JSON list of C-alpha atoms in Angstrom, two decimals:
[
{"chain": "O", "resi": 16, "resn": "MET", "atom": "CA", "xyz": [2.76, 30.43, 16.85]},
{"chain": "O", "resi": 17, "resn": "ALA", "atom": "CA", "xyz": [-0.39, 28.31, 16.56]},
{"chain": "O", "resi": 18, "resn": "ASP", "atom": "CA", "xyz": [-1.39, 25.99, 19.38]},
{"chain": "O", "resi": 19, "resn": "ASN", "atom": "CA", "xyz": [-1.28, 22.25, 18.82]},
{"chain": "O", "resi": 20, "resn": "PHE", "atom": "CA", "xyz": [-4.20, 19.89, 19.28]},
{"chain": "O", "resi": 21, "resn": "ASN", "atom": "CA", "xyz": [-4.74, 16.15, 18.98]},
{"chain": "O", "resi": 22, "resn": "PHE", "atom": "CA", "xyz": [-6.02, 14.79, 15.66]},
{"chain": "O", "resi": 23, "resn": "GLU", "atom": "CA", "xyz": [-7.03, 11.23, 14.97]},
{"chain": "O", "resi": 24, "resn": "LEU", "atom": "CA", "xyz": [-7.92, 9.78, 11.57]},
{"chain": "O", "resi": 25, "resn": "VAL", "atom": "CA", "xyz": [-9.60, 6.41, 11.93]},
{"chain": "O", "resi": 26, "resn": "SER", "atom": "CA", "xyz": [-11.03, 4.02, 9.36]},
{"chain": "O", "resi": 27, "resn": "PRO", "atom": "CA", "xyz": [-12.66, 0.63, 10.00]},
{"chain": "O", "resi": 28, "resn": "GLU", "atom": "CA", "xyz": [-9.42, -0.99, 8.84]},
{"chain": "O", "resi": 29, "resn": "ARG", "atom": "CA", "xyz": [-6.95, 0.94, 11.00]},
{"chain": "O", "resi": 30, "resn": "LEU", "atom": "CA", "xyz": [-5.87, 4.01, 12.90]},
{"chain": "O", "resi": 31, "resn": "LEU", "atom": "CA", "xyz": [-4.11, 6.06, 10.22]},
{"chain": "O", "resi": 32, "resn": "LEU", "atom": "CA", "xyz": [-2.95, 8.96, 12.35]},
{"chain": "O", "resi": 33, "resn": "SER", "atom": "CA", "xyz": [-2.95, 10.05, 15.98]},
{"chain": "O", "resi": 34, "resn": "GLU", "atom": "CA", "xyz": [-0.71, 13.10, 16.38]},
{"chain": "O", "resi": 35, "resn": "GLN", "atom": "CA", "xyz": [-0.37, 16.60, 17.72]},
{"chain": "O", "resi": 36, "resn": "VAL", "atom": "CA", "xyz": [-1.14, 18.93, 14.80]},
{"chain": "O", "resi": 37, "resn": "ILE", "atom": "CA", "xyz": [-1.32, 22.64, 14.01]},
{"chain": "O", "resi": 38, "resn": "GLU", "atom": "CA", "xyz": [-4.22, 22.44, 11.56]},
{"chain": "O", "resi": 39, "resn": "VAL", "atom": "CA", "xyz": [-6.36, 20.02, 9.59]},
{"chain": "O", "resi": 40, "resn": "VAL", "atom": "CA", "xyz": [-8.34, 20.77, 6.42]},
{"chain": "O", "resi": 41, "resn": "ILE", "atom": "CA", "xyz": [-11.23, 18.36, 6.02]},
{"chain": "O", "resi": 42, "resn": "PRO", "atom": "CA", "xyz": [-13.65, 17.88, 3.11]},
{"chain": "O", "resi": 43, "resn": "ALA", "atom": "CA", "xyz": [-16.87, 18.55, 5.02]},
{"chain": "O", "resi": 44, "resn": "THR", "atom": "CA", "xyz": [-20.11, 17.96, 3.15]},
{"chain": "O", "resi": 45, "resn": "GLU", "atom": "CA", "xyz": [-20.87, 21.69, 3.15]},
{"chain": "O", "resi": 46, "resn": "GLY", "atom": "CA", "xyz": [-17.36, 22.64, 1.97]},
{"chain": "O", "resi": 47, "resn": "GLU", "atom": "CA", "xyz": [-13.75, 22.46, 3.07]},
{"chain": "O", "resi": 48, "resn": "MET", "atom": "CA", "xyz": [-13.24, 23.22, 6.74]},
{"chain": "O", "resi": 49, "resn": "THR", "atom": "CA", "xyz": [-10.01, 24.20, 8.49]},
{"chain": "O", "resi": 50, "resn": "VAL", "atom": "CA", "xyz": [-9.76, 23.01, 12.08]},
{"chain": "O", "resi": 51, "resn": "MET", "atom": "CA", "xyz": [-7.30, 24.56, 14.52]},
{"chain": "O", "resi": 52, "resn": "ALA", "atom": "CA", "xyz": [-6.83, 24.44, 18.30]},
{"chain": "O", "resi": 53, "resn": "ASN", "atom": "CA", "xyz": [-9.69, 25.90, 20.34]},
{"chain": "O", "resi": 54, "resn": "HIS", "atom": "CA", "xyz": [-12.18, 25.39, 17.48]},
{"chain": "O", "resi": 55, "resn": "ALA", "atom": "CA", "xyz": [-15.84, 25.62, 18.44]},
{"chain": "O", "resi": 56, "resn": "PRO", "atom": "CA", "xyz": [-17.42, 22.20, 19.04]},
{"chain": "O", "resi": 57, "resn": "THR", "atom": "CA", "xyz": [-18.80, 20.88, 15.76]},
{"chain": "O", "resi": 58, "resn": "MET", "atom": "CA", "xyz": [-19.90, 17.64, 14.16]},
{"chain": "O", "resi": 59, "resn": "THR", "atom": "CA", "xyz": [-19.96, 17.37, 10.40]},
{"chain": "O", "resi": 60, "resn": "THR", "atom": "CA", "xyz": [-20.29, 14.73, 7.73]},
{"chain": "O", "resi": 61, "resn": "ILE", "atom": "CA", "xyz": [-17.38, 14.16, 5.37]},
{"chain": "O", "resi": 62, "resn": "LYS", "atom": "CA", "xyz": [-17.56, 13.72, 1.60]},
{"chain": "O", "resi": 63, "resn": "PRO", "atom": "CA", "xyz": [-14.95, 11.95, -0.53]},
{"chain": "O", "resi": 64, "resn": "GLY", "atom": "CA", "xyz": [-11.89, 14.18, -0.68]},
{"chain": "O", "resi": 65, "resn": "VAL", "atom": "CA", "xyz": [-8.41, 14.94, 0.59]},
{"chain": "O", "resi": 66, "resn": "VAL", "atom": "CA", "xyz": [-7.60, 15.61, 4.26]},
{"chain": "O", "resi": 67, "resn": "THR", "atom": "CA", "xyz": [-4.54, 17.82, 4.67]},
{"chain": "O", "resi": 68, "resn": "VAL", "atom": "CA", "xyz": [-2.79, 17.64, 8.03]},
{"chain": "O", "resi": 69, "resn": "LYS", "atom": "CA", "xyz": [-0.07, 20.02, 9.22]},
{"chain": "O", "resi": 70, "resn": "LEU", "atom": "CA", "xyz": [1.78, 18.23, 12.00]},
{"chain": "O", "resi": 71, "resn": "ALA", "atom": "CA", "xyz": [3.26, 20.04, 14.99]},
{"chain": "O", "resi": 72, "resn": "SER", "atom": "CA", "xyz": [6.68, 19.37, 13.41]},
{"chain": "O", "resi": 73, "resn": "GLY", "atom": "CA", "xyz": [5.61, 21.42, 10.37]},
{"chain": "O", "resi": 74, "resn": "GLN", "atom": "CA", "xyz": [5.43, 18.38, 8.09]},
{"chain": "O", "resi": 75, "resn": "VAL", "atom": "CA", "xyz": [2.30, 18.12, 5.90]},
{"chain": "O", "resi": 76, "resn": "SER", "atom": "CA", "xyz": [0.54, 14.78, 5.35]},
{"chain": "O", "resi": 77, "resn": "LYS", "atom": "CA", "xyz": [-2.39, 14.08, 3.02]},
{"chain": "O", "resi": 78, "resn": "TYR", "atom": "CA", "xyz": [-4.99, 11.34, 3.11]},
{"chain": "O", "resi": 79, "resn": "VAL", "atom": "CA", "xyz": [-7.87, 10.42, 0.81]},
{"chain": "O", "resi": 80, "resn": "VAL", "atom": "CA", "xyz": [-11.15, 9.74, 2.59]},
{"chain": "O", "resi": 81, "resn": "PHE", "atom": "CA", "xyz": [-14.37, 8.27, 1.22]},
{"chain": "O", "resi": 82, "resn": "GLY", "atom": "CA", "xyz": [-17.04, 9.66, 3.51]},
{"chain": "O", "resi": 83, "resn": "GLY", "atom": "CA", "xyz": [-17.56, 9.57, 7.25]},
{"chain": "O", "resi": 84, "resn": "PHE", "atom": "CA", "xyz": [-17.89, 12.23, 9.92]},
{"chain": "O", "resi": 85, "resn": "ALA", "atom": "CA", "xyz": [-15.72, 14.49, 12.07]},
{"chain": "O", "resi": 86, "resn": "ASP", "atom": "CA", "xyz": [-16.11, 15.40, 15.71]},
{"chain": "O", "resi": 87, "resn": "VAL", "atom": "CA", "xyz": [-14.38, 18.70, 16.50]},
{"chain": "O", "resi": 88, "resn": "LEU", "atom": "CA", "xyz": [-13.72, 19.91, 20.04]},
{"chain": "O", "resi": 89, "resn": "PRO", "atom": "CA", "xyz": [-11.55, 22.79, 21.31]},
{"chain": "O", "resi": 90, "resn": "THR", "atom": "CA", "xyz": [-8.95, 20.21, 22.40]},
{"chain": "O", "resi": 91, "resn": "GLY", "atom": "CA", "xyz": [-8.98, 17.94, 19.36]},
{"chain": "O", "resi": 92, "resn": "CYS", "atom": "CA", "xyz": [-10.58, 16.49, 16.27]},
{"chain": "O", "resi": 93, "resn": "THR", "atom": "CA", "xyz": [-11.48, 12.91, 15.42]},
{"chain": "O", "resi": 94, "resn": "LEU", "atom": "CA", "xyz": [-12.33, 12.00, 11.83]},
{"chain": "O", "resi": 95, "resn": "LEU", "atom": "CA", "xyz": [-14.06, 8.64, 11.49]},
{"chain": "O", "resi": 96, "resn": "ALA", "atom": "CA", "xyz": [-13.80, 7.75, 7.83]},
{"chain": "O", "resi": 97, "resn": "GLU", "atom": "CA", "xyz": [-15.81, 5.11, 6.01]},
{"chain": "O", "resi": 98, "resn": "SER", "atom": "CA", "xyz": [-12.54, 4.37, 4.23]},
{"chain": "O", "resi": 99, "resn": "ALA", "atom": "CA", "xyz": [-9.21, 6.22, 4.16]},
{"chain": "O", "resi": 100, "resn": "VAL", "atom": "CA", "xyz": [-5.71, 5.79, 2.74]},
{"chain": "O", "resi": 101, "resn": "PRO", "atom": "CA", "xyz": [-2.59, 7.94, 2.62]},
{"chain": "O", "resi": 102, "resn": "LEU", "atom": "CA", "xyz": [-2.55, 9.96, -0.61]},
{"chain": "O", "resi": 103, "resn": "SER", "atom": "CA", "xyz": [0.71, 8.24, -1.60]},
{"chain": "O", "resi": 104, "resn": "GLU", "atom": "CA", "xyz": [-1.07, 4.86, -1.58]},
{"chain": "O", "resi": 105, "resn": "ILE", "atom": "CA", "xyz": [-4.01, 5.81, -3.82]},
{"chain": "O", "resi": 106, "resn": "SER", "atom": "CA", "xyz": [-3.85, 4.80, -7.45]},
{"chain": "O", "resi": 107, "resn": "PRO", "atom": "CA", "xyz": [-5.98, 5.92, -10.39]},
{"chain": "O", "resi": 108, "resn": "ASP", "atom": "CA", "xyz": [-7.19, 2.31, -10.69]},
{"chain": "O", "resi": 109, "resn": "THR", "atom": "CA", "xyz": [-8.49, 2.34, -7.11]},
{"chain": "O", "resi": 110, "resn": "LEU", "atom": "CA", "xyz": [-10.56, 5.45, -7.73]},
{"chain": "O", "resi": 111, "resn": "THR", "atom": "CA", "xyz": [-11.79, 4.22, -11.11]},
{"chain": "O", "resi": 112, "resn": "ARG", "atom": "CA", "xyz": [-12.89, 0.96, -9.49]},
{"chain": "O", "resi": 113, "resn": "ARG", "atom": "CA", "xyz": [-14.88, 2.87, -6.82]},
{"chain": "O", "resi": 114, "resn": "ILE", "atom": "CA", "xyz": [-16.52, 5.02, -9.52]},
{"chain": "O", "resi": 115, "resn": "ASP", "atom": "CA", "xyz": [-17.45, 1.91, -11.54]},
{"chain": "O", "resi": 116, "resn": "GLU", "atom": "CA", "xyz": [-18.91, 0.23, -8.42]},
{"chain": "O", "resi": 117, "resn": "ALA", "atom": "CA", "xyz": [-21.01, 3.32, -7.65]},
{"chain": "O", "resi": 118, "resn": "ARG", "atom": "CA", "xyz": [-22.30, 3.41, -11.26]},
{"chain": "O", "resi": 119, "resn": "LYS", "atom": "CA", "xyz": [-23.27, -0.28, -11.13]},
{"chain": "O", "resi": 120, "resn": "GLU", "atom": "CA", "xyz": [-25.05, 0.19, -7.81]},
{"chain": "O", "resi": 121, "resn": "LEU", "atom": "CA", "xyz": [-26.88, 3.22, -9.22]},
{"chain": "O", "resi": 122, "resn": "GLU", "atom": "CA", "xyz": [-28.27, 1.14, -12.11]},
{"chain": "O", "resi": 123, "resn": "GLY", "atom": "CA", "xyz": [-30.25, -1.10, -9.77]},
{"chain": "O", "resi": 124, "resn": "VAL", "atom": "CA", "xyz": [-31.61, 1.55, -7.40]},
{"chain": "O", "resi": 125, "resn": "GLU", "atom": "CA", "xyz": [-35.32, 2.27, -7.45]},
{"chain": "O", "resi": 126, "resn": "HIS", "atom": "CA", "xyz": [-35.81, 4.27, -4.25]},
{"chain": "O", "resi": 127, "resn": "HIS", "atom": "CA", "xyz": [-35.56, 7.99, -5.08]},
{"chain": "O", "resi": 128, "resn": "GLU", "atom": "CA", "xyz": [-33.76, 9.06, -1.90]},
{"chain": "O", "resi": 129, "resn": "HIS", "atom": "CA", "xyz": [-31.11, 6.34, -2.21]},
{"chain": "O", "resi": 130, "resn": "ARG", "atom": "CA", "xyz": [-30.64, 7.19, -5.90]},
{"chain": "O", "resi": 131, "resn": "THR", "atom": "CA", "xyz": [-30.06, 10.87, -5.04]},
{"chain": "O", "resi": 132, "resn": "LYS", "atom": "CA", "xyz": [-27.44, 9.98, -2.42]},
{"chain": "O", "resi": 133, "resn": "LEU", "atom": "CA", "xyz": [-25.65, 7.65, -4.83]},
{"chain": "O", "resi": 134, "resn": "GLU", "atom": "CA", "xyz": [-25.69, 10.28, -7.58]},
{"chain": "O", "resi": 135, "resn": "GLN", "atom": "CA", "xyz": [-24.13, 12.79, -5.16]},
{"chain": "O", "resi": 136, "resn": "TYR", "atom": "CA", "xyz": [-21.51, 10.26, -4.05]},
{"chain": "O", "resi": 137, "resn": "LEU", "atom": "CA", "xyz": [-20.67, 9.47, -7.69]},
{"chain": "O", "resi": 138, "resn": "ALA", "atom": "CA", "xyz": [-20.30, 13.19, -8.47]},
{"chain": "O", "resi": 139, "resn": "GLU", "atom": "CA", "xyz": [-17.97, 13.63, -5.48]},
{"chain": "O", "resi": 140, "resn": "LEU", "atom": "CA", "xyz": [-15.86, 10.62, -6.53]},
{"chain": "O", "resi": 141, "resn": "THR", "atom": "CA", "xyz": [-15.64, 11.93, -10.08]},
{"chain": "O", "resi": 142, "resn": "ASN", "atom": "CA", "xyz": [-14.58, 15.35, -8.80]},
{"chain": "O", "resi": 143, "resn": "LEU", "atom": "CA", "xyz": [-11.98, 13.75, -6.51]},
{"chain": "O", "resi": 144, "resn": "ASN", "atom": "CA", "xyz": [-10.67, 11.75, -9.46]},
{"chain": "O", "resi": 145, "resn": "GLY", "atom": "CA", "xyz": [-10.22, 14.99, -11.43]},
{"chain": "O", "resi": 146, "resn": "VAL", "atom": "CA", "xyz": [-8.41, 16.63, -8.52]},
{"chain": "O", "resi": 147, "resn": "LEU", "atom": "CA", "xyz": [-6.03, 13.69, -8.03]},
{"chain": "O", "resi": 148, "resn": "VAL", "atom": "CA", "xyz": [-5.29, 13.30, -11.74]},
{"chain": "O", "resi": 149, "resn": "ALA", "atom": "CA", "xyz": [-4.47, 17.03, -11.99]},
{"chain": "O", "resi": 150, "resn": "ALA", "atom": "CA", "xyz": [-2.14, 16.86, -8.96]}
]
């Protein structure tokens, strides 16, 4: 049986989850990452995506995050999200609104580096929209 560890999912608005868990799958910038107890210490940035949490009880919870970073230690993991909501609370309109806002912001950007980051963010949001619509 897998060991449990503490996982916290925090957004500026609220603490979404603070529980003992078996595993967490996070949408790290370099690809999905599964975190379990005794994981090597790691810090990673998070891209827009779905966080899947398997609680110690065996129940699975899912959350949609819109960027941030995760701090992983052998004893726990803290994900500080720029914005996060339970998957059950996300609507297609919410995601469409975020995509439209990113497109509008992109129109006025002149600095190359900022434009590249916005284009990447828009691509990740569009991909996330496709994943959620298919689900």
